[in-house]
Coordinates of C-alpha atoms in Angstrom, one line a residue:
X195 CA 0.0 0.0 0.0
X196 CA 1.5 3.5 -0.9
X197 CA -0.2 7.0 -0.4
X198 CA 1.6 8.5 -3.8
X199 CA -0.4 12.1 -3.3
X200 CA -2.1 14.0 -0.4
X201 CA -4.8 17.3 -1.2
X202 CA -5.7 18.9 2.2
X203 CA -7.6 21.8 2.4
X204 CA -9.2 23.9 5.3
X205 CA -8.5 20.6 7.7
X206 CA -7.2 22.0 10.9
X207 CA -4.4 25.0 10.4
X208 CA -3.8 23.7 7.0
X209 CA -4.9 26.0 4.4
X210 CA -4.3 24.4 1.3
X211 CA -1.4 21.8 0.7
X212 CA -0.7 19.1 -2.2
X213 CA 1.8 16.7 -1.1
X214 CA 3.3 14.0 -3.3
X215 CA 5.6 11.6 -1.3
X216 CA 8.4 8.5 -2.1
X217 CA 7.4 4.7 -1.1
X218 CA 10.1 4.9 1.4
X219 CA 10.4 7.7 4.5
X220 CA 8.4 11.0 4.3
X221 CA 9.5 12.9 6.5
X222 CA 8.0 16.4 8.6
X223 CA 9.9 18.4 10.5
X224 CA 9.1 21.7 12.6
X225 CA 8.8 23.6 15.4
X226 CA 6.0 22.4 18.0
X227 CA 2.2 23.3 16.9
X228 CA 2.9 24.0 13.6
X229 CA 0.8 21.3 11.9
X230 CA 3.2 18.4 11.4
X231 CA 0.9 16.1 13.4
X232 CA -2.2 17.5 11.1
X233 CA -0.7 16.1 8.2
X234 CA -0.7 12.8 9.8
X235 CA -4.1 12.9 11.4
X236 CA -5.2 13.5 7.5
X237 CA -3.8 10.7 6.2
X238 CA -5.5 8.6 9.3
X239 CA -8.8 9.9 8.7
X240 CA -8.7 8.5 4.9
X241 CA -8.4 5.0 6.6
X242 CA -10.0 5.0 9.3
X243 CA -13.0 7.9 8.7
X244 CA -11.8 9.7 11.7
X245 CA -9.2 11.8 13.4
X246 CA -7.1 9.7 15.5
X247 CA -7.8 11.9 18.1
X248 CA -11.3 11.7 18.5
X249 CA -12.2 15.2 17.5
X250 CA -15.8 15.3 16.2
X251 CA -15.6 15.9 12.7
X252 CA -16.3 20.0 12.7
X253 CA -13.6 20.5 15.2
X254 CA -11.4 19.1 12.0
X255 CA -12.2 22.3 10.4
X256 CA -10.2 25.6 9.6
X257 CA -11.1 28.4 11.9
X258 CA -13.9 30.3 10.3
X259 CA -14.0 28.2 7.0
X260 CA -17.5 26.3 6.2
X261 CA -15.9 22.9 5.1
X262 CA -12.5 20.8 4.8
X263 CA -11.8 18.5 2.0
X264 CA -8.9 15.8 2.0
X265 CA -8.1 12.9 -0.6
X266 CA -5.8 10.8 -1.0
X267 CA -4.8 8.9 -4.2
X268 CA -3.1 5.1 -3.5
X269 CA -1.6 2.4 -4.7
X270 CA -2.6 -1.3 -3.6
X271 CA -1.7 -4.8 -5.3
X272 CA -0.9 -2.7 -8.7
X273 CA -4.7 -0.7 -8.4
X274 CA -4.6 2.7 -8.3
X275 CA -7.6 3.8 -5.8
X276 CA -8.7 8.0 -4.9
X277 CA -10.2 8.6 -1.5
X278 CA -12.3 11.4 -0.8
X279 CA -13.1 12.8 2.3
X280 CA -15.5 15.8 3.0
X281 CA -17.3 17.6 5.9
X282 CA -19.5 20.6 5.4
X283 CA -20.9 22.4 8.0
X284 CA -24.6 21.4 8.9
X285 CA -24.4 18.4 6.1
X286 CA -23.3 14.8 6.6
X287 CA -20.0 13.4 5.9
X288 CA -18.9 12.9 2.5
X289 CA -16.4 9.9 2.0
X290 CA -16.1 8.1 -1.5
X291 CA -13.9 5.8 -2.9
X292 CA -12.9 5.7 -6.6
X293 CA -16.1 8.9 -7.0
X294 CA -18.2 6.6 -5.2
X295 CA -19.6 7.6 -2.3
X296 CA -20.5 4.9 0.7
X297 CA -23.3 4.2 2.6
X298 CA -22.0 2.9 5.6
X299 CA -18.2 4.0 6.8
X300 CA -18.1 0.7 8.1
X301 CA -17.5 -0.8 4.4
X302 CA -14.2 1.1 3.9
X303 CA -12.6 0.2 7.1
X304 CA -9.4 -2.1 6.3
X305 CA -9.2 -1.0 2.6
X306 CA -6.3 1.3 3.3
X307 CA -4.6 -0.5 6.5
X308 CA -2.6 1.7 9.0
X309 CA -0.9 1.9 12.1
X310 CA 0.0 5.7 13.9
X311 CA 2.4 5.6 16.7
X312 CA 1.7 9.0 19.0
X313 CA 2.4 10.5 22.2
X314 CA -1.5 9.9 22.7
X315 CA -0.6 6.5 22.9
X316 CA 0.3 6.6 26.6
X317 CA -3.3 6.4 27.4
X318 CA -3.5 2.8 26.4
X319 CA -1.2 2.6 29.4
X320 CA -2.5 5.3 32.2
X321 CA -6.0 5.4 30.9
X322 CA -8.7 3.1 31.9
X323 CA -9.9 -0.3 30.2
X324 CA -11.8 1.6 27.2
X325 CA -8.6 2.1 25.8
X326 CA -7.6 -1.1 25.6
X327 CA -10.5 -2.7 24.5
X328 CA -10.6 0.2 21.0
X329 CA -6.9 -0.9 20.5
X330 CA -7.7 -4.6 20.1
X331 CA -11.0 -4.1 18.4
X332 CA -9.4 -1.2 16.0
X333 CA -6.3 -4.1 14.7
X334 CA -9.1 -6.8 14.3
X335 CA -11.8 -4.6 12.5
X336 CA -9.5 -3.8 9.8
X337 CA -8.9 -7.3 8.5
X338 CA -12.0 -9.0 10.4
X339 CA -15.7 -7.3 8.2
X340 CA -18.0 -10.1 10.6
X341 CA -15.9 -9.1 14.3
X342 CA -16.4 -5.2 12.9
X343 CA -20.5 -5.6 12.1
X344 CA -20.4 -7.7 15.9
X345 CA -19.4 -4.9 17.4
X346 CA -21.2 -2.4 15.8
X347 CA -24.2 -4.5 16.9
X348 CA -23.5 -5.2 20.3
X349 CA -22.6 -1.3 21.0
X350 CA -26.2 -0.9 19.5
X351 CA -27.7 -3.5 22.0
X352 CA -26.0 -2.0 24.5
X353 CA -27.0 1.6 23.9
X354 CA -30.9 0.3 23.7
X355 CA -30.4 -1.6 27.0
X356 CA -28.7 0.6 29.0
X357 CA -31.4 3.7 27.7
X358 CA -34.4 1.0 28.8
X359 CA -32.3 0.8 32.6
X360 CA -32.8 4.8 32.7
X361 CA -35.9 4.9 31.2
X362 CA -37.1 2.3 33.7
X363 CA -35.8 4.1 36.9
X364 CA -38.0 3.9 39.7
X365 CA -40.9 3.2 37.1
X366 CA -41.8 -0.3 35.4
X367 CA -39.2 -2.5 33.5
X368 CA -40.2 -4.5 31.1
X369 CA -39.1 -8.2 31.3
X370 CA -39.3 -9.0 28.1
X371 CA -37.4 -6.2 26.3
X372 CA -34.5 -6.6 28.7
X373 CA -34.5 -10.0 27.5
X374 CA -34.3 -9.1 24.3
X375 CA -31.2 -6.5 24.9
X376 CA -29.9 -9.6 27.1
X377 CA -29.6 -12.3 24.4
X378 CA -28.2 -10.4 21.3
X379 CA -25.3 -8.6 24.3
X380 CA -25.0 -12.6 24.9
X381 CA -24.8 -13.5 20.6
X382 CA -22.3 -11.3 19.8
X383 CA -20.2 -10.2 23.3
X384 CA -19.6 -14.0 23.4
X385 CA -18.4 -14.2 19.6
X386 CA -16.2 -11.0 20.1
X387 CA -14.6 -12.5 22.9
X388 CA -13.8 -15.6 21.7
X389 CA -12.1 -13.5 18.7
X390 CA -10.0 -11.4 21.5
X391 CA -8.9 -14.3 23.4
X392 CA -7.7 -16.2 19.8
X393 CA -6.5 -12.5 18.1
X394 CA -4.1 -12.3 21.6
X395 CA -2.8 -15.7 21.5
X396 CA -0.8 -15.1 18.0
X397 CA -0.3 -11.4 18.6
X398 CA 1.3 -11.9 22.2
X399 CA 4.4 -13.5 21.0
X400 CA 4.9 -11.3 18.0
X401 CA 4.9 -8.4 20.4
X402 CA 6.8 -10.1 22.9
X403 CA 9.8 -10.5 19.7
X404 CA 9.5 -6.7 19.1
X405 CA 9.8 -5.8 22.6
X406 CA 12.8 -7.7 22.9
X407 CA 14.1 -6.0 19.9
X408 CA 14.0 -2.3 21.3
X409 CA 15.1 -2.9 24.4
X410 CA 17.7 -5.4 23.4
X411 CA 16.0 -8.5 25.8
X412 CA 16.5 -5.9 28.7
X413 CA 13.0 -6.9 30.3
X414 CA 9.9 -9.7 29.8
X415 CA 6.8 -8.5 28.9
X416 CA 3.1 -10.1 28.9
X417 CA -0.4 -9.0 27.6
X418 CA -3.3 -11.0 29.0
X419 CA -6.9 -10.8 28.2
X420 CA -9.2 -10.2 31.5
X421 CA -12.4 -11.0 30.8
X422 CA -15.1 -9.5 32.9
X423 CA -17.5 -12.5 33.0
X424 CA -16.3 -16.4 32.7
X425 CA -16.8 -18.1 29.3
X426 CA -20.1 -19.6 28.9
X427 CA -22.1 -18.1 31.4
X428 CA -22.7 -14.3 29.3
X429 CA -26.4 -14.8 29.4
X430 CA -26.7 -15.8 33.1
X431 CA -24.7 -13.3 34.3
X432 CA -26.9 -10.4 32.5
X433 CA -29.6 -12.0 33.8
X434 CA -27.8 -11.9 37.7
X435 CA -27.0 -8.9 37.1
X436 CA -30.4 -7.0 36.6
X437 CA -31.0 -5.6 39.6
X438 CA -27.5 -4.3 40.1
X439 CA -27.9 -2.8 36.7
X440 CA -31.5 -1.7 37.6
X441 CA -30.3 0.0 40.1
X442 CA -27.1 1.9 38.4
X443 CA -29.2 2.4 34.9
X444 CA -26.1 1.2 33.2
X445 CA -25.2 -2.7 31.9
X446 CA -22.2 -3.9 34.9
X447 CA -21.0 -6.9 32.6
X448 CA -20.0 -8.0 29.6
X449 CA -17.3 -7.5 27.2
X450 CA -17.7 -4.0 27.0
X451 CA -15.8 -4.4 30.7
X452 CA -13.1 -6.4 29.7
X453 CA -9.9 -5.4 30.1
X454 CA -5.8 -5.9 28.6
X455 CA -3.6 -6.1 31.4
X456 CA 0.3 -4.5 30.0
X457 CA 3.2 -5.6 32.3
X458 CA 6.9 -5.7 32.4
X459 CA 7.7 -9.1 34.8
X460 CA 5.2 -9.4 37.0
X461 CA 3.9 -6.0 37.7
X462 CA 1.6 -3.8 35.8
X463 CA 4.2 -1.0 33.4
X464 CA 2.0 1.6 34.4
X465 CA 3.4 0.9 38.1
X466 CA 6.5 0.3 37.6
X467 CA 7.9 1.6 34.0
X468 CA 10.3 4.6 33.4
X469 CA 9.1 6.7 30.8
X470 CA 11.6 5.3 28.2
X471 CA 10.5 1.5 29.3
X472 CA 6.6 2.7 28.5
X473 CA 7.2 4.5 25.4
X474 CA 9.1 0.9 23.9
X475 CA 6.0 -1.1 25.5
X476 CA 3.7 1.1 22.9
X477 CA 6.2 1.5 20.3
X478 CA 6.2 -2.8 20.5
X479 CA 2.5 -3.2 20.6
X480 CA 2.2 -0.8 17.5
X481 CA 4.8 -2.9 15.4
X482 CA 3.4 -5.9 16.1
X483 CA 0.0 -4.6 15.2
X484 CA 1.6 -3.9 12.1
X485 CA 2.6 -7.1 11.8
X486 CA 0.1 -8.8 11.9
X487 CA -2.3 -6.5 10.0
X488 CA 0.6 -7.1 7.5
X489 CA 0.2 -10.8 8.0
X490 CA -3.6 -11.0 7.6
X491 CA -4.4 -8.5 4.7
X492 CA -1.2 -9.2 2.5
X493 CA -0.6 -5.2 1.9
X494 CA 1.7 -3.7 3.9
X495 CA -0.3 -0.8 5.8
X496 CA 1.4 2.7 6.1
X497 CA 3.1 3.7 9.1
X498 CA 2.5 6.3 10.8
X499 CA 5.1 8.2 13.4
X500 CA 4.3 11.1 15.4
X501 CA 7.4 12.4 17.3
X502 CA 8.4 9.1 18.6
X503 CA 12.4 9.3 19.2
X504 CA 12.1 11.8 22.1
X505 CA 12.6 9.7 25.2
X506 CA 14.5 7.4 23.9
X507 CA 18.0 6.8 23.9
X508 CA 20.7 5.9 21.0
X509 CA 20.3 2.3 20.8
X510 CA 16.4 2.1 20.7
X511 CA 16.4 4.7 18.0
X512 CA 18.4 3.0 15.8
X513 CA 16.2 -0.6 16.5
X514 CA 13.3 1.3 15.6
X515 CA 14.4 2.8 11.9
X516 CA 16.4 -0.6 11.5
X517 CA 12.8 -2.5 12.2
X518 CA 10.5 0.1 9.9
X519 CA 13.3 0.3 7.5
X520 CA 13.2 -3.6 6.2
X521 CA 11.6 -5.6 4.1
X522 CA 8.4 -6.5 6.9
X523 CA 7.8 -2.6 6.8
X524 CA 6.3 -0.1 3.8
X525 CA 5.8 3.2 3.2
X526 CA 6.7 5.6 6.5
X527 CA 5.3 9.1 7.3
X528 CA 7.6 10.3 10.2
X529 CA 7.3 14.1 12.7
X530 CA 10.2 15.2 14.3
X531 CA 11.6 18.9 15.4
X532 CA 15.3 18.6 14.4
X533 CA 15.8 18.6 10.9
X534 CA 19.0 17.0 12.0
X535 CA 18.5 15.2 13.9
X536 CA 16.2 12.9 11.6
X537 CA 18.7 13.8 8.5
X538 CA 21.6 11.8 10.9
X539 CA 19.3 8.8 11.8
X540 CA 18.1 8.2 8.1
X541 CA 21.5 8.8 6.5
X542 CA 22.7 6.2 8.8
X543 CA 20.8 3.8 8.2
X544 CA 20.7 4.6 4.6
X545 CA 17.4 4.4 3.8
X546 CA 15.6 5.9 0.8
X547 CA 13.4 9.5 2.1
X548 CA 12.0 12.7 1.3
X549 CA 12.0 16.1 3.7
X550 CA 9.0 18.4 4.4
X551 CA 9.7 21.5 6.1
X552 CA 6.2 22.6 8.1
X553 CA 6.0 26.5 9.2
X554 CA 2.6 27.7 10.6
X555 CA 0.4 25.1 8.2
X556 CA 2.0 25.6 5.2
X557 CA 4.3 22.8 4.2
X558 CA 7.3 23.2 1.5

């Protein structure tokens, strides 16, 4: 897969910009808050139909302007593809493929694969279980249409039962719709479990050899899957759990409270890890999502790197650009501040790439 041009306009500070870019390392460099991370957000929402920061879409938009536009045109398997992606004030979304508009984002997830590596991803270590949960079900919803539509109906079921607990508060709840809500959370929260618990058996080790790569077998790492409600017994415990839930207005269990527990030995990284020990933990889990998204779709997704060499020393620096640099790895979009500082690292590793240099939103 290669992005071979970029059009942005009015999306975030970015003005207007046409980018063209090599197969091998693109790379921005800039001051802080300049819009180097923008240009990377913009290639994320033509994969994924969002910003990776979870901005609603008009927040995406230049101050003051009435709309942002931003396409992309690719390469896959030899097919040359144009994404298009549009927001208008007070319309709906606009995203096409080829001049084709869909009718459900859901159908273009996994077309373009990618993987963004961001300071944001410390979260997935300090943040709570949510987190977690959208990392694992964002790697296997790009290669895995039936897990995707699972989740998008269990969220569904979930919304309608947890609106009937509120709706139901101090009043009458009706038996028969909460069984309803109850057996599809049971259908599909037990299907997307079993997926977790299989997707994490193959990824665990593959992170586990990246890990030891970067830190150069320093420390042992683990990811385990905690489920919040034993295998086999979904349905009963929704059903034990009713009056709990009754009570709250919210669903207690399920997979929706499930949870990936990150250590280094035998004690949780968010305990015990330095900040150069956490940033490797993420930079590992993102490579081996890479991996295996690379593994499963047979197109090498792009590779997205916001800032990621601060906080780390020498050594891991150059495992990283060794690692993204061979034959596993694709196209690379990469932000740094030093111009060169990321001239040295490539050079040295002599690896084919192309400079932007980003002032204020305008990119030259």
């Amino acid at each position: 897969m290669t992005l071979k041009e970029l059009n942005i306009i009015n999306f975030k500070n970015i003005a207007e910009a046409t980018l063209t870019f090599t197969s091998g390392f693109n790379c921005f460099v800039g001051n802080n808050g300049v819009g180097k991370t923008n240009v990377l957000d913009a290639i994320y929402h033509l994969s994924m139909c969002k910003s990776y920061f979870n901005l609603p879409d008009l927040q995406n938009i230049r101050h003051e302007e009435p709309f942002f536009v931003v396409q992309g045109k690719y390469e896959r398997g030899g097919e040359e593809l144009t994404v298009y992606c549009g927001v208008k004030r007070g319309q709906k979304k606009v995203f096409k493929k080829n001049q084709k508009a869909y009718d459900k984002l859901s159908e273009h997830i996994g077309l373009i694969p990618l993987v963004m590596i961001s300071p944001e991803d410390f979260i997935l270590i300090d943040g709570g279980s949510e987190e977690r949960r959208k990392l694992v079900d964002g790697i296997i919803s790009q290669c895995d249409r039936v897990y995707l539509h699972r989740l998008i109906r269990y969220n569904k079921a979930l919304t309608q039962r947890n609106m009937l607990l509120k709706s139901a508060a101090g009043k009458f709840l009706d038996p028969e719709m909460l069984e309803v809500w109850n057996e599809q959370l049971a259908e599909h929260g037990e299907a997307i479990r079993q997926k977790r618990i299989a997707f994490l058996k193959e990824f665990r080790s593959v992170f586990q050899t990246y890990y030891e790569r970067l830190s150069l077998g320093r420390e042992e790492v683990c990811l385990e899957y905690k489920p919040s409600v034993k295998e086999g017994n979904f349905l009963t415990a929704l059903k034990q759990a009713a009056d709990r839930d009754r009570l709250l207005t919210y669903t207690t269990v399920g997979i929706h409270r499930d949870d990936l527990v990150l250590n280094i030995g035998d004690y949780a990284v968010r305990k015990i890890g330095s900040q150069g020990q956490k940033k490797t933990f993420l930079i590992a889990l993102k490579l081996a999502q890479y991996h295996w998204l690379h593994q499963m779709s047979e197109v090498k997704p792009l590779l997205l790197l916001d800032d990621i060499f601060d906080k780390l020393d020498a050594d891991r620096v150059e495992q990283i650009v060794k690692i993204v640099g061979g034959e596993m790895f694709g196209q690379v979009f990469i932000t740094d501040t030093n111009r060169g500082h990321i001239d040295d690292i490539l050079r040295a590793q002599a690896v084919d790439y192309k400079l932007f240099t980003v002032t204020g939103g305008e990119i030259s």
